[in-house]
Tab-separated table of C-alpha atoms in Angstrom:
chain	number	residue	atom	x	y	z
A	223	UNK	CA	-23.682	18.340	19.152
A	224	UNK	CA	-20.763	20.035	20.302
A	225	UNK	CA	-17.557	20.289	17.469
A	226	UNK	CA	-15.277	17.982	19.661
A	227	UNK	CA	-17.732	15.581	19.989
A	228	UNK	CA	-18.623	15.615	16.294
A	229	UNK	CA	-15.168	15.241	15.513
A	230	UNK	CA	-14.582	12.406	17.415
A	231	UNK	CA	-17.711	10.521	16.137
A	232	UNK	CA	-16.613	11.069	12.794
A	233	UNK	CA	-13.320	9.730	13.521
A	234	UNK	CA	-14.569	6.215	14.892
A	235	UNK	CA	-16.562	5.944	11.800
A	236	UNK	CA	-13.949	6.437	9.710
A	237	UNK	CA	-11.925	4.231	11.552
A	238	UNK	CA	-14.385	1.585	11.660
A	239	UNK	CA	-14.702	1.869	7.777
A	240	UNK	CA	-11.650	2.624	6.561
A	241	UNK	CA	-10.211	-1.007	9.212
A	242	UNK	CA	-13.295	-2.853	7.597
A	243	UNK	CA	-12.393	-1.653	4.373
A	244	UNK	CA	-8.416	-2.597	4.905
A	245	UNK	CA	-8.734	-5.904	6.199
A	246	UNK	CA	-10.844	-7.146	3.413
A	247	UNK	CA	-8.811	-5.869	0.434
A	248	UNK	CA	-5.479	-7.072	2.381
A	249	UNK	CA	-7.238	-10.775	2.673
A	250	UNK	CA	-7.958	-10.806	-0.859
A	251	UNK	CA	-5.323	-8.860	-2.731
A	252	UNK	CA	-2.469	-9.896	-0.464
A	253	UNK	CA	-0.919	-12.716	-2.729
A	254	UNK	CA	-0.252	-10.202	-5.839
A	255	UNK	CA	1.387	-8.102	-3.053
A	256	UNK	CA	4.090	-10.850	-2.408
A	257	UNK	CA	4.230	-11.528	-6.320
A	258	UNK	CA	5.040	-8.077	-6.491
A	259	UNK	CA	7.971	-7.794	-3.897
A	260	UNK	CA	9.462	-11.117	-5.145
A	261	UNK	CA	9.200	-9.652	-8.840
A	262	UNK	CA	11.134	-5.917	-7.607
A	263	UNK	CA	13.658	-7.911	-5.452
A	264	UNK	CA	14.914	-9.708	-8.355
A	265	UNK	CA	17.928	-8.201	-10.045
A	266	UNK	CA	19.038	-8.896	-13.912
A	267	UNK	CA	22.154	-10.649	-12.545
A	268	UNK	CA	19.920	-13.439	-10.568
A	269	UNK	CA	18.259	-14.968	-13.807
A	270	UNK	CA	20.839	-17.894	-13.779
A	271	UNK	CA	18.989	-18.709	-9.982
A	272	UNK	CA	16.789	-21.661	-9.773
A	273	UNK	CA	14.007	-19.215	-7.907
A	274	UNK	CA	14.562	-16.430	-10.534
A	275	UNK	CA	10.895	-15.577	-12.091
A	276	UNK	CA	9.910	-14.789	-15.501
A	277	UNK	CA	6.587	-13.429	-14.296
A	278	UNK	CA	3.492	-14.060	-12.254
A	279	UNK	CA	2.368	-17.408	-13.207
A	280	UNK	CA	6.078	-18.839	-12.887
A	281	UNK	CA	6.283	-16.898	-9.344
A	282	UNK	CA	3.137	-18.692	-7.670
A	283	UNK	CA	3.912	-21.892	-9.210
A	284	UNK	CA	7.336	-21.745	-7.954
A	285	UNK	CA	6.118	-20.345	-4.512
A	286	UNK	CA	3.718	-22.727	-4.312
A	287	UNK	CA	6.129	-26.297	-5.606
A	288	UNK	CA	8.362	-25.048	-2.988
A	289	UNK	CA	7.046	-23.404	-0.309
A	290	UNK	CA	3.261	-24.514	0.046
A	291	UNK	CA	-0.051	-22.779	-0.825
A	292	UNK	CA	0.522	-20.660	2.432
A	293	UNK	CA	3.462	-18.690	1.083
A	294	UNK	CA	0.918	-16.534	-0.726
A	295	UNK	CA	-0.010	-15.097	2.470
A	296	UNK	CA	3.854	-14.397	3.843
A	297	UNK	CA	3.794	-11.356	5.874
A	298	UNK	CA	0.235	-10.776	5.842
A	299	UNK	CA	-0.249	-10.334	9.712
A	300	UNK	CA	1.866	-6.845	9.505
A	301	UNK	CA	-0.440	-5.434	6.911
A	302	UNK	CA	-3.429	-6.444	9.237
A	303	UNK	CA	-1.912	-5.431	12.208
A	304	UNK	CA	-1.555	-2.295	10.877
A	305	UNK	CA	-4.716	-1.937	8.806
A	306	UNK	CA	-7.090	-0.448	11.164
A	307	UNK	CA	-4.834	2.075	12.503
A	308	UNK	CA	-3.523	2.749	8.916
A	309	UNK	CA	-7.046	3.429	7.349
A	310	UNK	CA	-8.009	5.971	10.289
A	311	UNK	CA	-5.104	7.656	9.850
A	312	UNK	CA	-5.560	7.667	5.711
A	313	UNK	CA	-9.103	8.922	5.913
A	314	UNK	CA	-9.440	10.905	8.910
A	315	UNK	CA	-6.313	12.666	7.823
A	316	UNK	CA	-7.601	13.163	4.580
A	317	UNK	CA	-10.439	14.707	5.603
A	318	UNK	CA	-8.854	16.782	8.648
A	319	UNK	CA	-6.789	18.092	5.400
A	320	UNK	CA	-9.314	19.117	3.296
A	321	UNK	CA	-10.248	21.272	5.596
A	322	UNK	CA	-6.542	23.244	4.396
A	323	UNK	CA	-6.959	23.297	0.759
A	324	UNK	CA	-10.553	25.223	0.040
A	325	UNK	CA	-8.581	27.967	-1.000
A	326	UNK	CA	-11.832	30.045	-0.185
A	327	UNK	CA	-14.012	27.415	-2.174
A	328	UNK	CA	-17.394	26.713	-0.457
A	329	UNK	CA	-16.728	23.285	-2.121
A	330	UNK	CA	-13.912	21.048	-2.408
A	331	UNK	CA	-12.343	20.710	-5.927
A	332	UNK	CA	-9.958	18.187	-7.403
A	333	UNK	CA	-6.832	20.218	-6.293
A	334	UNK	CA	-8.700	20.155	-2.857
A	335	UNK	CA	-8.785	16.408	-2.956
A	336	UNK	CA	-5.319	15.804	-4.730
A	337	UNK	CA	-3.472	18.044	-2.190
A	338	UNK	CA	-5.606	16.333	0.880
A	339	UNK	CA	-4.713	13.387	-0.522
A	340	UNK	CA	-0.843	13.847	-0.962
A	341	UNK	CA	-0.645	15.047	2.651
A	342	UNK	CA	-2.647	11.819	4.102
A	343	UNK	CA	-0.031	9.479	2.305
A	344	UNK	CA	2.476	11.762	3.703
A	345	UNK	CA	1.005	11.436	6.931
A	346	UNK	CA	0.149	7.545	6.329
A	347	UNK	CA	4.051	6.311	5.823
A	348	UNK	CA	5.045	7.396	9.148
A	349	UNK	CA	2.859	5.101	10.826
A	350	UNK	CA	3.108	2.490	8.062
A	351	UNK	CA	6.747	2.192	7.405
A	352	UNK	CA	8.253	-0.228	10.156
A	353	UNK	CA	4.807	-2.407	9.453
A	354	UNK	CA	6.054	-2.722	5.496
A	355	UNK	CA	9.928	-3.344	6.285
A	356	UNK	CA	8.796	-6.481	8.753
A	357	UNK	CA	6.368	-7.481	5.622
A	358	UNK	CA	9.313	-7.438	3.268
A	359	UNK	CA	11.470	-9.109	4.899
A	360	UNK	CA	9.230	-11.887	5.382
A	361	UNK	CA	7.878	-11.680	1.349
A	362	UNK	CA	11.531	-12.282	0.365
A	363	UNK	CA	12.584	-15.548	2.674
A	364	UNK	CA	11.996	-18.249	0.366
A	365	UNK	CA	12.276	-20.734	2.828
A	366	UNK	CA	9.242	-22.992	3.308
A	367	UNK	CA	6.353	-21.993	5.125
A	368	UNK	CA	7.029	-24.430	7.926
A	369	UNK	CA	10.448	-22.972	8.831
A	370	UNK	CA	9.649	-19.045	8.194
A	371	UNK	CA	10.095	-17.491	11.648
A	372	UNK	CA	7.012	-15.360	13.351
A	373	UNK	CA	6.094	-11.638	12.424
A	374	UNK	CA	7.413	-11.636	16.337
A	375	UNK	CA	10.771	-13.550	15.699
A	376	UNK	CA	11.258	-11.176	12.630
A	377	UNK	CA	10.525	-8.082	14.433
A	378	UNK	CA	12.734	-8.725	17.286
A	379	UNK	CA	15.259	-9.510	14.882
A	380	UNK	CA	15.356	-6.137	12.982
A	381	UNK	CA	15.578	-4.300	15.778
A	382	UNK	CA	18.174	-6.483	17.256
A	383	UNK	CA	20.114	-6.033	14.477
A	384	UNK	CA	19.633	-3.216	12.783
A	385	UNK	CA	17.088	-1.244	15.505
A	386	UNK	CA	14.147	1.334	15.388
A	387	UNK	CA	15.904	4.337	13.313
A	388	UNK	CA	16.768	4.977	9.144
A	389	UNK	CA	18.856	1.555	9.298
A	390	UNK	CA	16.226	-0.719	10.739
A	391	UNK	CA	12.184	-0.535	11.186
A	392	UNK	CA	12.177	3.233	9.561
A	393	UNK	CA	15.052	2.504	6.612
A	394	UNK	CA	13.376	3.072	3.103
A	395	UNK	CA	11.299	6.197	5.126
A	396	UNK	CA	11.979	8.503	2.441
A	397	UNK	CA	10.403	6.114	-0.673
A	398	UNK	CA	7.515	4.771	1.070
A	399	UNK	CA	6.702	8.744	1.573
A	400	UNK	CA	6.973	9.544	-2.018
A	401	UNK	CA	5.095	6.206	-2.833
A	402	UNK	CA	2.357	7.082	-0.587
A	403	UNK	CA	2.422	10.779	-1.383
A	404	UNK	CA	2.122	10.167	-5.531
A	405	UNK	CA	-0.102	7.098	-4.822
A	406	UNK	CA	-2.852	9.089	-2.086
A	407	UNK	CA	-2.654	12.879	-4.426
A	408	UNK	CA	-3.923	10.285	-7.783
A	409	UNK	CA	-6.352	8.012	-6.097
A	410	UNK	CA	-8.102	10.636	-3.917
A	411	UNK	CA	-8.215	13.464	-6.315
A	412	UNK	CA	-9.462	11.256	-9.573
A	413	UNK	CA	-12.045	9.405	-7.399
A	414	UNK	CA	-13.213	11.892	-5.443
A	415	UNK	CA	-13.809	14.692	-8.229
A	416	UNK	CA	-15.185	12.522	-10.405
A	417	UNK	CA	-17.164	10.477	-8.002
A	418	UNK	CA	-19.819	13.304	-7.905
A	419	UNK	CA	-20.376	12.558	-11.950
A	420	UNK	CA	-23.127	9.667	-10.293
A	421	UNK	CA	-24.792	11.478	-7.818
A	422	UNK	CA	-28.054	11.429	-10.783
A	423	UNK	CA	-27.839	8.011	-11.046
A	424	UNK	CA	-30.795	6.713	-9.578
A	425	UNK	CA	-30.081	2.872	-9.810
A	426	UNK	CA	-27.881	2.047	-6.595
A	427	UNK	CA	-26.352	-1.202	-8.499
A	428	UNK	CA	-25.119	0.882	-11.672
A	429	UNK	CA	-24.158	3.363	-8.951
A	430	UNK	CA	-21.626	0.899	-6.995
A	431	UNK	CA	-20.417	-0.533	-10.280
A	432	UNK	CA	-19.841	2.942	-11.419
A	433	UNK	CA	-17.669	3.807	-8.264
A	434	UNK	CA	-15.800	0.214	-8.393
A	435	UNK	CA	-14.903	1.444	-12.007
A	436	UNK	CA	-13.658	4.943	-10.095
A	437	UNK	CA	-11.959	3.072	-7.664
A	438	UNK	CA	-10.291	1.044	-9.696
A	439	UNK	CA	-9.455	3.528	-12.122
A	440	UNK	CA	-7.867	5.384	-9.399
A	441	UNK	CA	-5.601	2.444	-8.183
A	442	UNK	CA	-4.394	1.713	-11.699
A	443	UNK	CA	-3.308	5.347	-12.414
A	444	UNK	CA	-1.575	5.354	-8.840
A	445	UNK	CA	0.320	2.355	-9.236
A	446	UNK	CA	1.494	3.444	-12.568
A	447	UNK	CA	3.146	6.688	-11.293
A	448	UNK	CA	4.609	5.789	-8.125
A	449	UNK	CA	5.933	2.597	-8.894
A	450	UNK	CA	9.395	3.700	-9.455
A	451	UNK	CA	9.199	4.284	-5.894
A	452	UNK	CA	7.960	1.509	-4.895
A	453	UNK	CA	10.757	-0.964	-6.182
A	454	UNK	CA	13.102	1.662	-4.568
A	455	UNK	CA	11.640	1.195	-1.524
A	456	UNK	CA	11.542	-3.174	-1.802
A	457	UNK	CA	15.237	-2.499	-2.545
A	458	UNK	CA	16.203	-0.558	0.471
A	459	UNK	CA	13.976	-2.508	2.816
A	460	UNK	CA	14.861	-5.892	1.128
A	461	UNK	CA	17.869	-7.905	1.670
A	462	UNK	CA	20.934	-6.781	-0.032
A	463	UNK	CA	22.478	-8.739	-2.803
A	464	UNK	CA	26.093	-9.256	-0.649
A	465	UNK	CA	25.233	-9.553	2.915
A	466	UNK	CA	27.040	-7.054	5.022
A	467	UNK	CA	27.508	-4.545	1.984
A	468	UNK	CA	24.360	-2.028	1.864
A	469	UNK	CA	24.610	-1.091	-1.690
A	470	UNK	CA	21.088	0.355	-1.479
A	471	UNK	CA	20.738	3.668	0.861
A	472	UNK	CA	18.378	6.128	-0.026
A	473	UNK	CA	15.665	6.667	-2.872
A	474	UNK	CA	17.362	8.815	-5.309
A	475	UNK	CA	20.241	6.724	-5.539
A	476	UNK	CA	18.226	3.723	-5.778
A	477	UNK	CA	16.293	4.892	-8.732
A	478	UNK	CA	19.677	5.616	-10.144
A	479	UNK	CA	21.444	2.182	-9.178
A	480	UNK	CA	18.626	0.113	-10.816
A	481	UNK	CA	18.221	2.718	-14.134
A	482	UNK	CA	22.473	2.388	-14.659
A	483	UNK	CA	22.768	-1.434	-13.781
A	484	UNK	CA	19.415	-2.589	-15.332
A	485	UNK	CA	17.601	-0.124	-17.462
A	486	UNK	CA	14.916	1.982	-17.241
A	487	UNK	CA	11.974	-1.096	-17.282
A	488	UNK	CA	13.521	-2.529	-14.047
A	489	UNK	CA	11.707	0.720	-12.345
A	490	UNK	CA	8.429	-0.681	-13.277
A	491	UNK	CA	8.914	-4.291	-11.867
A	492	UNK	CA	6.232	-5.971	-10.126
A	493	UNK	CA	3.701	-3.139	-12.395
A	494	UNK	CA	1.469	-6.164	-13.457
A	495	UNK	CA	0.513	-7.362	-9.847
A	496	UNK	CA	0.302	-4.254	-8.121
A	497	UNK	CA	-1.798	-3.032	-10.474
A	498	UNK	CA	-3.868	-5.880	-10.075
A	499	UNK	CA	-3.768	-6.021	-6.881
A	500	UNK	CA	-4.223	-2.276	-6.233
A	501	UNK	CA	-6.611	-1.577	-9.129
A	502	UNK	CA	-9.570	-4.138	-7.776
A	503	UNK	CA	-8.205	-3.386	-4.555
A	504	UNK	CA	-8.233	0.429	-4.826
A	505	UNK	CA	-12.171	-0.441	-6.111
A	506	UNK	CA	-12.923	-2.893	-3.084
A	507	UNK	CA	-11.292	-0.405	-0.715
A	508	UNK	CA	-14.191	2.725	-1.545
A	509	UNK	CA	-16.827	0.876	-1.686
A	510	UNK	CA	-16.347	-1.051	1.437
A	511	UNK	CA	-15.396	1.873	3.065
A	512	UNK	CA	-18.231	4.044	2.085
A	513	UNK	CA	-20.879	1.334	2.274
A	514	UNK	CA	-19.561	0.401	6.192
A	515	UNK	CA	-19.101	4.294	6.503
A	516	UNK	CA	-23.123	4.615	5.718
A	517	UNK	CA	-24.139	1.657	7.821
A	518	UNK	CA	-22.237	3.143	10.932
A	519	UNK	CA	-23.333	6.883	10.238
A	520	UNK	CA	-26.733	5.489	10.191
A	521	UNK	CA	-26.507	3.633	13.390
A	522	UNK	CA	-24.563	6.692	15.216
A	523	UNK	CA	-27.365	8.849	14.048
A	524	UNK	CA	-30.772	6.239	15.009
């Protein structure tokens, strides 16, 4: 088989496991997701609101008194939307990356995988970023599920409003590439390095259990260091708390806004649901991906 068309059946495998892998851990992990953005939204000076949370119990019961069971699920049909394409580009530019960062190893090694990975996520937010601004506006309209408008309606009004460049679908660029960047280098490089640990383990159940513990792992420890980025980002992609006045721009002085006005914990809101969602999510994520990504090599190959 030739190199280009090795490289492209490797690609639609990848892409075929890492959109498998996607859509099932958005379906299932998706409601901790809007916790999460309601949670980082949320300034200090709100807690007087009648929708103001004290955590994630109070947030779905309040979603769900008034704004029906569905609201878990607000702007879930970005995230799936972009899924497929998002996965192929995570793991096919992960391992087109790899390729970079032997540094004369026959092997890969953990830097190999942490740098591949950093460089994916970089890749990754370019594609993602208009997809997570349309989600986050939707996450934060409290309005009942029977009056939100469309992912369409939404859409159309961003860039109506605010169009396709740094002030509409691509504002907030700048912290979902350090998000992805910290998030991608940490997950990759601990799962991957380590991952070989079970190649003697002969029983394929203690096996998958033994990667879901990787996986998750590697989701927790992500979500842990690039969270401060991540409530940076809600902020900047979020509405603003006076309409008309942007008082959040870029990442840096985000960071710094939030640390001067509300203290250094207020960079780790919304921790407790991403990491739940992200730590069995990171887990369900690998082993979908690999299991599908076995299945399909298999088939290619028969």
């Amino acid at each position: 088989m030739s190199d280009v068309k090795k490289f492209f059946k490797d690609a639609a495998i990848q892409v075929g496991s890492g959109g498998s892998a996607g859509f099932v851990e958005v379906c299932i992990m998706h409601p901790l997701d809007v916790v999460k953005t309601r949670l980082q939204l949320q300034a200090h000076f709100q807690a007087s609101s009648p929708n103001h949370y004290t955590g994630i119990v109070d947030c779905l019961s309040k979603m769900r008194q008034h704004e029906g069971i569905f609201a878990f699920w607000k702007g879930i049909l970005p995230p799936i939307l972009a899924e497929t394409p998002k996965r192929a580009v995570k793991f096919v530019s992960f391992e087109q990356y790899k390729r970079f960062f032997l540094f004369g190893s026959p092997t890969p090694t953990p830097l190999t995988f942490s740098l591949a990975g950093v460089f994916a996520g970089l890749t990754e937010a370019f594609f993602v970023n208009p997809f997570e601004v349309v989600k986050i506006s939707m996450q934060a309209d409290k309005t009942h599920m029977r009056e939100l408008p469309s992912t369409w309606v939404t859409t159309k009004k961003i860039i109506s409003n605010e169009g396709f460049g740094f002030r509409g679908l691509y504002k907030g660029i700048s912290a979902t590439v350090a998000r992805n960047m910290v998030f991608n280098g940490i997950y990759f490089g601990f799962y991957h390095s380590l991952k070989g640990k079970l190649s003697h383990v002969k029983d394929p159940t203690v096996e998958t259990l033994g990667k879901l513990a990787l996986g998750f792992t590697s989701g927790v420890l992500g979500s842990c260091f690039n969270i401060p980025f991540d409530v940076a980002k809600s902020r900047i992609q979020g509405p603003q708390p006076v309409k008309g006045v942007i008082k959040y721009r870029t990442t840096a002085s985000t960071i710094m806004i939030v640390y001067r006005e509300e203290g250094w914990r207020a960079l780790y809101k919304g921790l407790l649901p991403k990491v739940m969602r992200l730590g069995p999510g990171g887990a369900i994520m690998l082993v979908v991906y690999e299991h599908v990504h076995s299945f399909l090599t298999q088939t290619f190959n028969d």
